[in-house]
PDB file of C-alpha atoms in Angstrom:
ATOM      1  CA  MET S  16     131.466 115.143 131.579  1.00  0.00           C
ATOM      2  CA  LEU S  17     128.635 112.765 131.702  1.00  0.00           C
ATOM      3  CA  LEU S  18     127.419 114.058 135.068  1.00  0.00           C
ATOM      4  CA  TYR S  19     127.071 117.371 133.456  1.00  0.00           C
ATOM      5  CA  LEU S  20     125.492 116.390 130.395  1.00  0.00           C
ATOM      6  CA  TYR S  21     122.767 114.609 132.824  1.00  0.00           C
ATOM      7  CA  ARG S  22     122.408 118.058 134.734  1.00  0.00           C
ATOM      8  CA  SER S  23     122.011 119.956 131.577  1.00  0.00           C
ATOM      9  CA  PHE S  24     119.229 117.547 130.446  1.00  0.00           C
ATOM     10  CA  TRP S  25     117.449 117.603 133.880  1.00  0.00           C
ATOM     11  CA  GLU S  26     117.483 121.478 133.650  1.00  0.00           C
ATOM     12  CA  LYS S  27     115.665 121.146 130.546  1.00  0.00           C
ATOM     13  CA  ASN S  28     112.808 119.368 132.138  1.00  0.00           C
ATOM     14  CA  VAL S  29     114.138 116.167 130.215  1.00  0.00           C
ATOM     15  CA  GLU S  30     113.240 112.718 132.125  1.00  0.00           C
ATOM     16  CA  ILE S  31     116.380 110.371 131.794  1.00  0.00           C
ATOM     17  CA  LYS S  32     115.909 106.763 132.659  1.00  0.00           C
ATOM     18  CA  VAL S  33     118.461 104.191 132.937  1.00  0.00           C
ATOM     19  CA  ILE S  34     117.070 100.436 132.129  1.00  0.00           C
ATOM     20  CA  THR S  35     119.009  97.359 132.451  1.00  0.00           C
ATOM     21  CA  SER S  36     116.261  94.589 132.201  1.00  0.00           C
ATOM     22  CA  ARG S  37     115.237  93.165 128.638  1.00  0.00           C
ATOM     23  CA  GLN S  38     111.920  92.315 130.463  1.00  0.00           C
ATOM     24  CA  ASN S  39     111.001  95.887 131.292  1.00  0.00           C
ATOM     25  CA  ALA S  40     107.769  97.154 129.806  1.00  0.00           C
ATOM     26  CA  THR S  41     109.409 100.100 128.047  1.00  0.00           C
ATOM     27  CA  VAL S  42     111.662  97.767 126.264  1.00  0.00           C
ATOM     28  CA  VAL S  43     109.261  95.228 125.350  1.00  0.00           C
ATOM     29  CA  TRP S  44     107.072  97.947 123.954  1.00  0.00           C
ATOM     30  CA  ALA S  45     110.009  99.409 121.651  1.00  0.00           C
ATOM     31  CA  SER S  46     111.088  95.905 120.401  1.00  0.00           C
ATOM     32  CA  SER S  47     107.354  95.044 119.489  1.00  0.00           C
ATOM     33  CA  LEU S  48     107.430  98.275 117.185  1.00  0.00           C
ATOM     34  CA  LYS S  49     109.959  96.239 114.956  1.00  0.00           C
ATOM     35  CA  GLU S  50     106.788  94.391 113.755  1.00  0.00           C
ATOM     36  CA  LYS S  51     104.033  96.055 111.466  1.00  0.00           C
ATOM     37  CA  LYS S  52     101.223  94.800 113.466  1.00  0.00           C
ATOM     38  CA  TYR S  53     102.494  96.527 116.743  1.00  0.00           C
ATOM     39  CA  ARG S  54     103.404  99.637 114.680  1.00  0.00           C
ATOM     40  CA  GLU S  55      99.758  99.756 113.836  1.00  0.00           C
ATOM     41  CA  LYS S  56      98.557  98.904 117.252  1.00  0.00           C
ATOM     42  CA  HIS S  57     100.707 101.703 118.896  1.00  0.00           C
ATOM     43  CA  ALA S  58     100.534 104.019 115.967  1.00  0.00           C
ATOM     44  CA  ALA S  59     104.563 104.431 116.550  1.00  0.00           C
ATOM     45  CA  PHE S  60     107.628 103.364 114.996  1.00  0.00           C
ATOM     46  CA  LEU S  61     111.333 103.340 115.385  1.00  0.00           C
ATOM     47  CA  ALA S  62     113.790 105.651 113.537  1.00  0.00           C
ATOM     48  CA  GLU S  63     117.412 104.182 114.220  1.00  0.00           C
ATOM     49  CA  GLY S  64     120.728 105.979 113.925  1.00  0.00           C
ATOM     50  CA  VAL S  65     122.222 109.475 114.485  1.00  0.00           C
ATOM     51  CA  LYS S  66     121.139 110.885 111.197  1.00  0.00           C
ATOM     52  CA  LEU S  67     117.654 109.671 111.343  1.00  0.00           C
ATOM     53  CA  VAL S  68     117.082 110.795 114.755  1.00  0.00           C
ATOM     54  CA  LYS S  69     118.579 114.211 114.038  1.00  0.00           C
ATOM     55  CA  GLU S  70     116.233 114.570 111.028  1.00  0.00           C
ATOM     56  CA  ALA S  71     112.995 113.484 113.040  1.00  0.00           C
ATOM     57  CA  PHE S  72     114.206 116.406 115.543  1.00  0.00           C
ATOM     58  CA  THR S  73     114.845 118.750 112.951  1.00  0.00           C
ATOM     59  CA  SER S  74     111.683 118.067 110.983  1.00  0.00           C
ATOM     60  CA  ARG S  75     109.823 118.540 114.359  1.00  0.00           C
ATOM     61  CA  LEU S  76     108.392 114.874 114.297  1.00  0.00           C
ATOM     62  CA  PRO S  77     106.413 114.015 117.404  1.00  0.00           C
ATOM     63  CA  VAL S  78     109.225 111.972 119.134  1.00  0.00           C
ATOM     64  CA  THR S  79     108.176 110.135 122.457  1.00  0.00           C
ATOM     65  CA  HIS S  80     111.411 108.337 123.332  1.00  0.00           C
ATOM     66  CA  VAL S  81     115.104 108.774 122.600  1.00  0.00           C
ATOM     67  CA  PHE S  82     117.015 105.197 123.517  1.00  0.00           C
ATOM     68  CA  ILE S  83     120.567 105.492 123.983  1.00  0.00           C
ATOM     69  CA  SER S  84     123.002 102.420 124.401  1.00  0.00           C
ATOM     70  CA  GLU S  85     124.907 102.619 127.805  1.00  0.00           C
ATOM     71  CA  ASP S  86     128.181 102.033 125.979  1.00  0.00           C
ATOM     72  CA  LYS S  87     127.530 105.161 123.661  1.00  0.00           C
ATOM     73  CA  LYS S  88     125.673 107.472 125.967  1.00  0.00           C
ATOM     74  CA  THR S  89     128.670 110.148 126.271  1.00  0.00           C
ATOM     75  CA  ASP S  90     128.992 111.083 122.723  1.00  0.00           C
ATOM     76  CA  ILE S  91     125.356 110.589 121.936  1.00  0.00           C
ATOM     77  CA  LEU S  92     124.221 112.689 124.580  1.00  0.00           C
ATOM     78  CA  GLU S  93     126.643 115.463 123.680  1.00  0.00           C
ATOM     79  CA  GLU S  94     125.813 115.329 120.034  1.00  0.00           C
ATOM     80  CA  LEU S  95     121.824 115.485 120.822  1.00  0.00           C
ATOM     81  CA  ALA S  96     121.887 118.152 123.347  1.00  0.00           C
ATOM     82  CA  PRO S  97     121.380 120.878 121.067  1.00  0.00           C
ATOM     83  CA  LEU S  98     118.244 119.409 119.591  1.00  0.00           C
ATOM     84  CA  PHE S  99     116.308 119.617 122.733  1.00  0.00           C
ATOM     85  CA  GLU S 100     116.250 123.234 122.932  1.00  0.00           C
ATOM     86  CA  GLY S 101     112.608 124.258 122.864  1.00  0.00           C
ATOM     87  CA  PHE S 102     111.574 120.833 121.501  1.00  0.00           C
ATOM     88  CA  GLU S 103     108.060 120.449 123.195  1.00  0.00           C
ATOM     89  CA  PRO S 104     106.660 118.080 124.291  1.00  0.00           C
ATOM     90  CA  ALA S 105     109.930 117.026 125.588  1.00  0.00           C
ATOM     91  CA  PRO S 106     110.755 113.197 124.732  1.00  0.00           C
ATOM     92  CA  GLU S 107     111.765 110.799 127.308  1.00  0.00           C
ATOM     93  CA  ILE S 108     115.404 109.844 127.204  1.00  0.00           C
ATOM     94  CA  VAL S 109     116.017 106.339 128.113  1.00  0.00           C
ATOM     95  CA  VAL S 110     119.756 105.067 128.495  1.00  0.00           C
ATOM     96  CA  LEU S 111     119.546 101.195 127.983  1.00  0.00           C
ATOM     97  CA  SER S 112     122.166  98.313 128.771  1.00  0.00           C
ATOM     98  CA  SER S 113     123.723  96.976 125.637  1.00  0.00           C
ATOM     99  CA  PRO S 114     121.468  93.775 125.719  1.00  0.00           C
ATOM    100  CA  CYS S 115     118.505  95.974 125.955  1.00  0.00           C
ATOM    101  CA  PHE S 116     119.457  98.179 123.322  1.00  0.00           C
ATOM    102  CA  GLU S 117     120.372  95.176 121.032  1.00  0.00           C
ATOM    103  CA  LYS S 118     116.703  93.833 121.673  1.00  0.00           C
ATOM    104  CA  ILE S 119     115.106  97.025 120.027  1.00  0.00           C
ATOM    105  CA  SER S 120     117.803  97.557 117.491  1.00  0.00           C
ATOM    106  CA  THR S 121     117.456  96.159 113.767  1.00  0.00           C
ATOM    107  CA  GLU S 122     121.085  97.083 112.878  1.00  0.00           C
ATOM    108  CA  LYS S 123     123.846  94.712 112.554  1.00  0.00           C
ATOM    109  CA  ALA S 124     126.403  97.511 113.793  1.00  0.00           C
ATOM    110  CA  PRO S 125     124.257  99.823 115.716  1.00  0.00           C
ATOM    111  CA  GLN S 126     125.120 103.349 116.228  1.00  0.00           C
ATOM    112  CA  GLY S 127     123.503 103.685 119.583  1.00  0.00           C
ATOM    113  CA  VAL S 128     120.651 105.804 119.338  1.00  0.00           C
ATOM    114  CA  ILE S 129     116.981 105.142 118.384  1.00  0.00           C
ATOM    115  CA  ALA S 130     113.690 107.457 118.508  1.00  0.00           C
ATOM    116  CA  ALA S 131     110.270 106.316 119.012  1.00  0.00           C
ATOM    117  CA  ILE S 132     108.052 108.503 116.965  1.00  0.00           C
ATOM    118  CA  LYS S 133     104.159 108.727 116.655  1.00  0.00           C
ATOM    119  CA  TYR S 134     102.644 108.091 113.313  1.00  0.00           C
ATOM    120  CA  LEU S 135     103.019 110.938 111.008  1.00  0.00           C
ATOM    121  CA  ASP S 136      99.708 113.226 110.248  1.00  0.00           C
ATOM    122  CA  PHE S 137     101.364 113.322 106.611  1.00  0.00           C
ATOM    123  CA  PHE S 138     101.219 109.645 106.064  1.00  0.00           C
ATOM    124  CA  LYS S 139      97.585 108.839 105.659  1.00  0.00           C
ATOM    125  CA  ARG S 140      94.991 106.333 104.268  1.00  0.00           C
ATOM    126  CA  ILE S 141      92.549 107.525 101.892  1.00  0.00           C
ATOM    127  CA  ASP S 142      88.960 106.564 101.875  1.00  0.00           C
ATOM    128  CA  LYS S 143      86.948 109.591 100.564  1.00  0.00           C
ATOM    129  CA  ILE S 144      89.004 109.075  96.830  1.00  0.00           C
ATOM    130  CA  ASN S 145      86.986 111.889  95.536  1.00  0.00           C
ATOM    131  CA  SER S 146      88.230 114.380  98.251  1.00  0.00           C
ATOM    132  CA  VAL S 147      91.903 114.274  97.240  1.00  0.00           C
ATOM    133  CA  ASP S 148      93.421 116.979  95.662  1.00  0.00           C
ATOM    134  CA  LEU S 149      96.811 115.538  94.645  1.00  0.00           C
ATOM    135  CA  SER S 150      99.929 117.599  94.768  1.00  0.00           C
ATOM    136  CA  PRO S 151     100.954 118.849  91.407  1.00  0.00           C
ATOM    137  CA  HIS S 152     104.498 116.992  91.908  1.00  0.00           C
ATOM    138  CA  ALA S 153     103.446 113.470  92.762  1.00  0.00           C
ATOM    139  CA  LEU S 154     104.512 109.882  92.189  1.00  0.00           C
ATOM    140  CA  TYR S 155     102.294 106.824  92.078  1.00  0.00           C
ATOM    141  CA  LEU S 156     103.670 103.448  93.551  1.00  0.00           C
ATOM    142  CA  SER S 157     101.712 100.272  92.638  1.00  0.00           C
ATOM    143  CA  SER S 158     102.569  97.258  94.475  1.00  0.00           C
ATOM    144  CA  VAL S 159     106.011  98.282  95.386  1.00  0.00           C
ATOM    145  CA  ARG S 160     106.773  95.554  97.905  1.00  0.00           C
ATOM    146  CA  ASP S 161     110.366  95.710  98.872  1.00  0.00           C
ATOM    147  CA  PRO S 162     110.984  98.290 101.694  1.00  0.00           C
ATOM    148  CA  SER S 163     114.618  99.253 100.530  1.00  0.00           C
ATOM    149  CA  ASN S 164     113.206  99.758  97.183  1.00  0.00           C
ATOM    150  CA  LEU S 165     110.429 101.883  98.432  1.00  0.00           C
ATOM    151  CA  GLY S 166     112.804 103.827 100.510  1.00  0.00           C
ATOM    152  CA  ALA S 167     115.137 104.493  97.609  1.00  0.00           C
ATOM    153  CA  ILE S 168     112.284 105.618  95.582  1.00  0.00           C
ATOM    154  CA  ILE S 169     111.348 108.035  98.188  1.00  0.00           C
ATOM    155  CA  ARG S 170     114.761 109.334  98.238  1.00  0.00           C
ATOM    156  CA  SER S 171     114.822 110.148  94.850  1.00  0.00           C
ATOM    157  CA  ALA S 172     111.269 111.438  94.696  1.00  0.00           C
ATOM    158  CA  ALA S 173     112.451 114.094  97.348  1.00  0.00           C
ATOM    159  CA  ALA S 174     115.623 114.911  95.333  1.00  0.00           C
ATOM    160  CA  PHE S 175     113.556 115.581  92.229  1.00  0.00           C
ATOM    161  CA  GLY S 176     110.950 117.717  93.607  1.00  0.00           C
ATOM    162  CA  VAL S 177     107.983 115.176  94.569  1.00  0.00           C
ATOM    163  CA  GLU S 178     105.849 116.386  97.394  1.00  0.00           C
ATOM    164  CA  GLU S 179     103.579 113.733  97.368  1.00  0.00           C
ATOM    165  CA  ILE S 180     103.560 109.994  97.091  1.00  0.00           C
ATOM    166  CA  VAL S 181     100.462 107.742  96.351  1.00  0.00           C
ATOM    167  CA  LEU S 182     101.206 104.255  97.333  1.00  0.00           C
ATOM    168  CA  SER S 183      98.797 101.175  96.976  1.00  0.00           C
ATOM    169  CA  ALA S 184      97.694  99.609 100.136  1.00  0.00           C
ATOM    170  CA  ASP S 185      99.412  96.298  99.253  1.00  0.00           C
ATOM    171  CA  SER S 186     102.868  98.091  98.918  1.00  0.00           C
ATOM    172  CA  ALA S 187     105.771  97.793 101.703  1.00  0.00           C
ATOM    173  CA  ASP S 188     105.180  99.680 104.910  1.00  0.00           C
ATOM    174  CA  VAL S 189     106.622 103.251 104.815  1.00  0.00           C
ATOM    175  CA  TYR S 190     107.400 102.787 108.448  1.00  0.00           C
ATOM    176  CA  HIS S 191     109.523  99.597 108.148  1.00  0.00           C
ATOM    177  CA  PRO S 192     113.149  99.981 109.258  1.00  0.00           C
ATOM    178  CA  LYS S 193     114.222  99.290 105.853  1.00  0.00           C
ATOM    179  CA  THR S 194     112.282 101.911 104.232  1.00  0.00           C
ATOM    180  CA  LEU S 195     113.556 104.318 106.779  1.00  0.00           C
ATOM    181  CA  ARG S 196     117.059 103.415 106.215  1.00  0.00           C
ATOM    182  CA  ALA S 197     117.067 103.712 102.480  1.00  0.00           C
ATOM    183  CA  ALA S 198     114.867 106.818 102.376  1.00  0.00           C
ATOM    184  CA  MET S 199     117.703 108.594 104.652  1.00  0.00           C
ATOM    185  CA  GLY S 200     115.398 110.947 106.378  1.00  0.00           C
ATOM    186  CA  THR S 201     113.556 112.341 103.165  1.00  0.00           C
ATOM    187  CA  LEU S 202     110.475 110.273 104.235  1.00  0.00           C
ATOM    188  CA  PHE S 203     110.144 113.142 106.953  1.00  0.00           C
ATOM    189  CA  ARG S 204     109.634 115.854 104.321  1.00  0.00           C
ATOM    190  CA  ILE S 205     107.346 114.010 102.001  1.00  0.00           C
ATOM    191  CA  SER S 206     103.672 113.427 102.067  1.00  0.00           C
ATOM    192  CA  VAL S 207     102.330 109.867 101.548  1.00  0.00           C
ATOM    193  CA  LEU S 208      98.881 108.866 100.676  1.00  0.00           C
ATOM    194  CA  ILE S 209      97.883 105.121 100.998  1.00  0.00           C
ATOM    195  CA  VAL S 210      94.857 104.019  98.737  1.00  0.00           C
ATOM    196  CA  SER S 211      93.014 100.792  99.056  1.00  0.00           C
ATOM    197  CA  ASP S 212      91.267 101.008  95.542  1.00  0.00           C
ATOM    198  CA  GLU S 213      93.814 102.111  92.900  1.00  0.00           C
ATOM    199  CA  LEU S 214      91.216 101.995  89.928  1.00  0.00           C
ATOM    200  CA  ALA S 215      88.813 104.598  91.832  1.00  0.00           C
ATOM    201  CA  PHE S 216      91.560 106.440  92.863  1.00  0.00           C
ATOM    202  CA  LEU S 217      93.029 106.802  89.241  1.00  0.00           C
ATOM    203  CA  GLU S 218      89.708 107.151  87.625  1.00  0.00           C
ATOM    204  CA  ALA S 219      88.639 110.340  89.977  1.00  0.00           C
ATOM    205  CA  GLN S 220      92.151 111.909  89.434  1.00  0.00           C
ATOM    206  CA  ARG S 221      91.777 111.497  85.628  1.00  0.00           C
ATOM    207  CA  ALA S 222      88.248 112.993  85.772  1.00  0.00           C
ATOM    208  CA  LYS S 223      90.226 116.158  87.281  1.00  0.00           C
ATOM    209  CA  GLY S 224      92.165 116.131  84.404  1.00  0.00           C
ATOM    210  CA  ARG S 225      95.640 114.368  85.750  1.00  0.00           C
ATOM    211  CA  ARG S 226      97.593 112.236  83.567  1.00  0.00           C
ATOM    212  CA  PHE S 227      99.113 109.147  84.736  1.00  0.00           C
ATOM    213  CA  PHE S 228     101.803 106.969  82.732  1.00  0.00           C
ATOM    214  CA  ALA S 229     102.662 103.471  83.413  1.00  0.00           C
ATOM    215  CA  ALA S 230     106.290 102.762  83.425  1.00  0.00           C
ATOM    216  CA  GLU S 231     106.228  99.477  81.265  1.00  0.00           C
ATOM    217  CA  LEU S 232     107.374  98.003  78.163  1.00  0.00           C
ATOM    218  CA  ARG S 233     104.343  96.941  76.395  1.00  0.00           C
ATOM    219  CA  GLU S 234     102.755  97.530  72.713  1.00  0.00           C
ATOM    220  CA  ASN S 235     102.238 101.150  71.906  1.00  0.00           C
ATOM    221  CA  ALA S 236     104.546 102.194  74.976  1.00  0.00           C
ATOM    222  CA  ILE S 237     106.317 105.648  74.165  1.00  0.00           C
ATOM    223  CA  PRO S 238     109.909 106.108  74.938  1.00  0.00           C
ATOM    224  CA  LEU S 239     110.555 108.282  77.575  1.00  0.00           C
ATOM    225  CA  SER S 240     112.500 110.935  75.245  1.00  0.00           C
ATOM    226  CA  SER S 241     109.458 111.218  73.059  1.00  0.00           C
ATOM    227  CA  LEU S 242     106.847 111.815  75.978  1.00  0.00           C
ATOM    228  CA  SER S 243     105.308 115.361  75.960  1.00  0.00           C
ATOM    229  CA  LEU S 244     105.215 116.076  79.508  1.00  0.00           C
ATOM    230  CA  ARG S 245     102.840 118.592  81.339  1.00  0.00           C
ATOM    231  CA  ASP S 246     102.806 119.811  84.503  1.00  0.00           C
ATOM    232  CA  GLY S 247     100.927 117.744  86.777  1.00  0.00           C
ATOM    233  CA  ASP S 248     101.684 114.467  84.846  1.00  0.00           C
ATOM    234  CA  VAL S 249     102.275 111.414  87.282  1.00  0.00           C
ATOM    235  CA  PHE S 250     104.497 108.240  86.535  1.00  0.00           C
ATOM    236  CA  VAL S 251     103.211 104.806  88.124  1.00  0.00           C
ATOM    237  CA  ILE S 252     105.809 102.547  89.363  1.00  0.00           C
ATOM    238  CA  GLY S 253     104.784  98.931  89.438  1.00  0.00           C
ATOM    239  CA  ASN S 254     106.040  95.730  91.332  1.00  0.00           C
ATOM    240  CA  GLU S 255     109.595  94.780  91.386  1.00  0.00           C
ATOM    241  CA  GLY S 256     108.936  91.355  89.864  1.00  0.00           C
ATOM    242  CA  HIS S 257     105.489  91.539  87.981  1.00  0.00           C
ATOM    243  CA  GLY S 258     105.432  95.149  86.945  1.00  0.00           C
ATOM    244  CA  ILE S 259     102.249  96.945  86.792  1.00  0.00           C
ATOM    245  CA  SER S 260      98.989  95.014  86.897  1.00  0.00           C
ATOM    246  CA  PRO S 261      96.980  95.185  83.735  1.00  0.00           C
ATOM    247  CA  ALA S 262      94.153  96.780  85.439  1.00  0.00           C
ATOM    248  CA  VAL S 263      96.106  99.627  86.751  1.00  0.00           C
ATOM    249  CA  SER S 264      97.899  99.708  83.301  1.00  0.00           C
ATOM    250  CA  SER S 265      94.600 100.226  81.721  1.00  0.00           C
ATOM    251  CA  ALA S 266      93.486 103.057  83.958  1.00  0.00           C
ATOM    252  CA  CYS S 267      96.607 104.894  82.965  1.00  0.00           C
ATOM    253  CA  CYS S 268      96.613 107.368  79.900  1.00  0.00           C
ATOM    254  CA  GLY S 269      99.336 105.327  78.303  1.00  0.00           C
ATOM    255  CA  SER S 270     102.705 103.408  78.859  1.00  0.00           C
ATOM    256  CA  VAL S 271     106.338 104.952  78.953  1.00  0.00           C
ATOM    257  CA  TYR S 272     109.488 102.977  78.878  1.00  0.00           C
ATOM    258  CA  ILE S 273     113.276 103.821  79.401  1.00  0.00           C
ATOM    259  CA  PRO S 274     115.263 102.621  76.196  1.00  0.00           C
ATOM    260  CA  ILE S 275     118.143 100.261  77.600  1.00  0.00           C
ATOM    261  CA  ALA S 276     120.942  98.218  75.630  1.00  0.00           C
ATOM    262  CA  ALA S 277     120.109  94.728  74.274  1.00  0.00           C
ATOM    263  CA  GLY S 278     120.297  91.848  76.368  1.00  0.00           C
ATOM    264  CA  VAL S 279     119.445  93.796  79.622  1.00  0.00           C
ATOM    265  CA  GLU S 280     115.881  92.764  80.833  1.00  0.00           C
ATOM    266  CA  SER S 281     114.934  95.550  82.923  1.00  0.00           C
ATOM    267  CA  LEU S 282     115.875  98.276  85.342  1.00  0.00           C
ATOM    268  CA  ASN S 283     115.453  98.077  89.189  1.00  0.00           C
ATOM    269  CA  ALA S 284     112.235  99.672  90.482  1.00  0.00           C
ATOM    270  CA  SER S 285     114.131 102.383  92.074  1.00  0.00           C
ATOM    271  CA  VAL S 286     116.725 102.973  89.323  1.00  0.00           C
ATOM    272  CA  ALA S 287     113.929 103.378  86.917  1.00  0.00           C
ATOM    273  CA  ALA S 288     111.935 105.747  89.243  1.00  0.00           C
ATOM    274  CA  SER S 289     114.903 107.957  89.402  1.00  0.00           C
ATOM    275  CA  VAL S 290     115.454 108.121  85.510  1.00  0.00           C
ATOM    276  CA  LEU S 291     111.940 109.019  85.043  1.00  0.00           C
ATOM    277  CA  LEU S 292     111.943 111.708  87.779  1.00  0.00           C
ATOM    278  CA  TRP S 293     115.029 113.178  86.561  1.00  0.00           C
ATOM    279  CA  GLU S 294     113.633 113.576  83.224  1.00  0.00           C
ATOM    280  CA  GLN S 295     110.634 115.310  84.582  1.00  0.00           C
ATOM    281  CA  TYR S 296     112.652 117.284  86.733  1.00  0.00           C
ATOM    282  CA  LYS S 297     114.775 118.585  83.948  1.00  0.00           C
ATOM    283  CA  LYS S 298     111.789 119.427  81.832  1.00  0.00           C
ATOM    284  CA  ARG S 299     110.100 121.092  84.519  1.00  0.00           C
ATOM    285  CA  GLY S 300     113.119 123.093  85.248  1.00  0.00           C
ATOM    286  CA  GLU S 301     113.323 124.055  81.226  1.00  0.00           C
ATOM    287  CA  ALA S 302     109.861 125.035  81.225  1.00  0.00           C
ATOM    288  CA  ASP S 303     110.639 127.517  84.523  1.00  0.00           C
ATOM    289  CA  GLY S 304     113.832 128.887  82.742  1.00  0.00           C
ATOM    290  CA  VAL S 305     116.126 127.108  84.955  1.00  0.00           C
TER     291      VAL S 305
END
């Protein structure tokens, strides 16, 4: 069976390599992508697990390598074979010995497949603030530094129709393995803008008529149920521990809070984002007659 699969891949002009040395240059390169500085240096990242790899191919991402653990190669190759039909340019398929695969994996219980992917064009840093035409359905994240929280927020955002996420430059890396894992592939279907000057960005967008609402409990904050939302309004979610900075809060049109039971201090950032986005999604559906 494995010989047949190898032959099938060769007939599709897909090169298959077998690597057994942990010091091999390709293994060292792939392992380096676990760190942000090397991801940025090589403009590439790793997506681990069957679901993420499938999502990468389905979304036609620029996959350069597929690393497969030697002990799972038969099942993985059989499952991935259909994804290579018409995929150009064809990625390099690399079967790794177990020690080599462990070197590049970030999982405690690896599924046996990892894709190396070039940085995505729809994730970009914004320097020319005034040139940005923000999507009508957007979300703003300010200093969200936990990659798992970031991934969970992205997953909820995709579920509730958000098309674009604006991320402050000091937030977690969108290419962090924990971000990718928590986003469950939804990250590959949403645009991400990274801004270094938050206040300039907010000012420029407000000049274009956009309204931003800081998610926080402060004086004069409006309960979510009382907020009169318009199409194009944007919620701002802040840091997990410290919330939204006073400067960013002041740059928003107002503040909104989610009423919760007495004795509970606050909601997790990803949970709060989900509640806010659900309310926005629901009202948008009502306006559209859904």
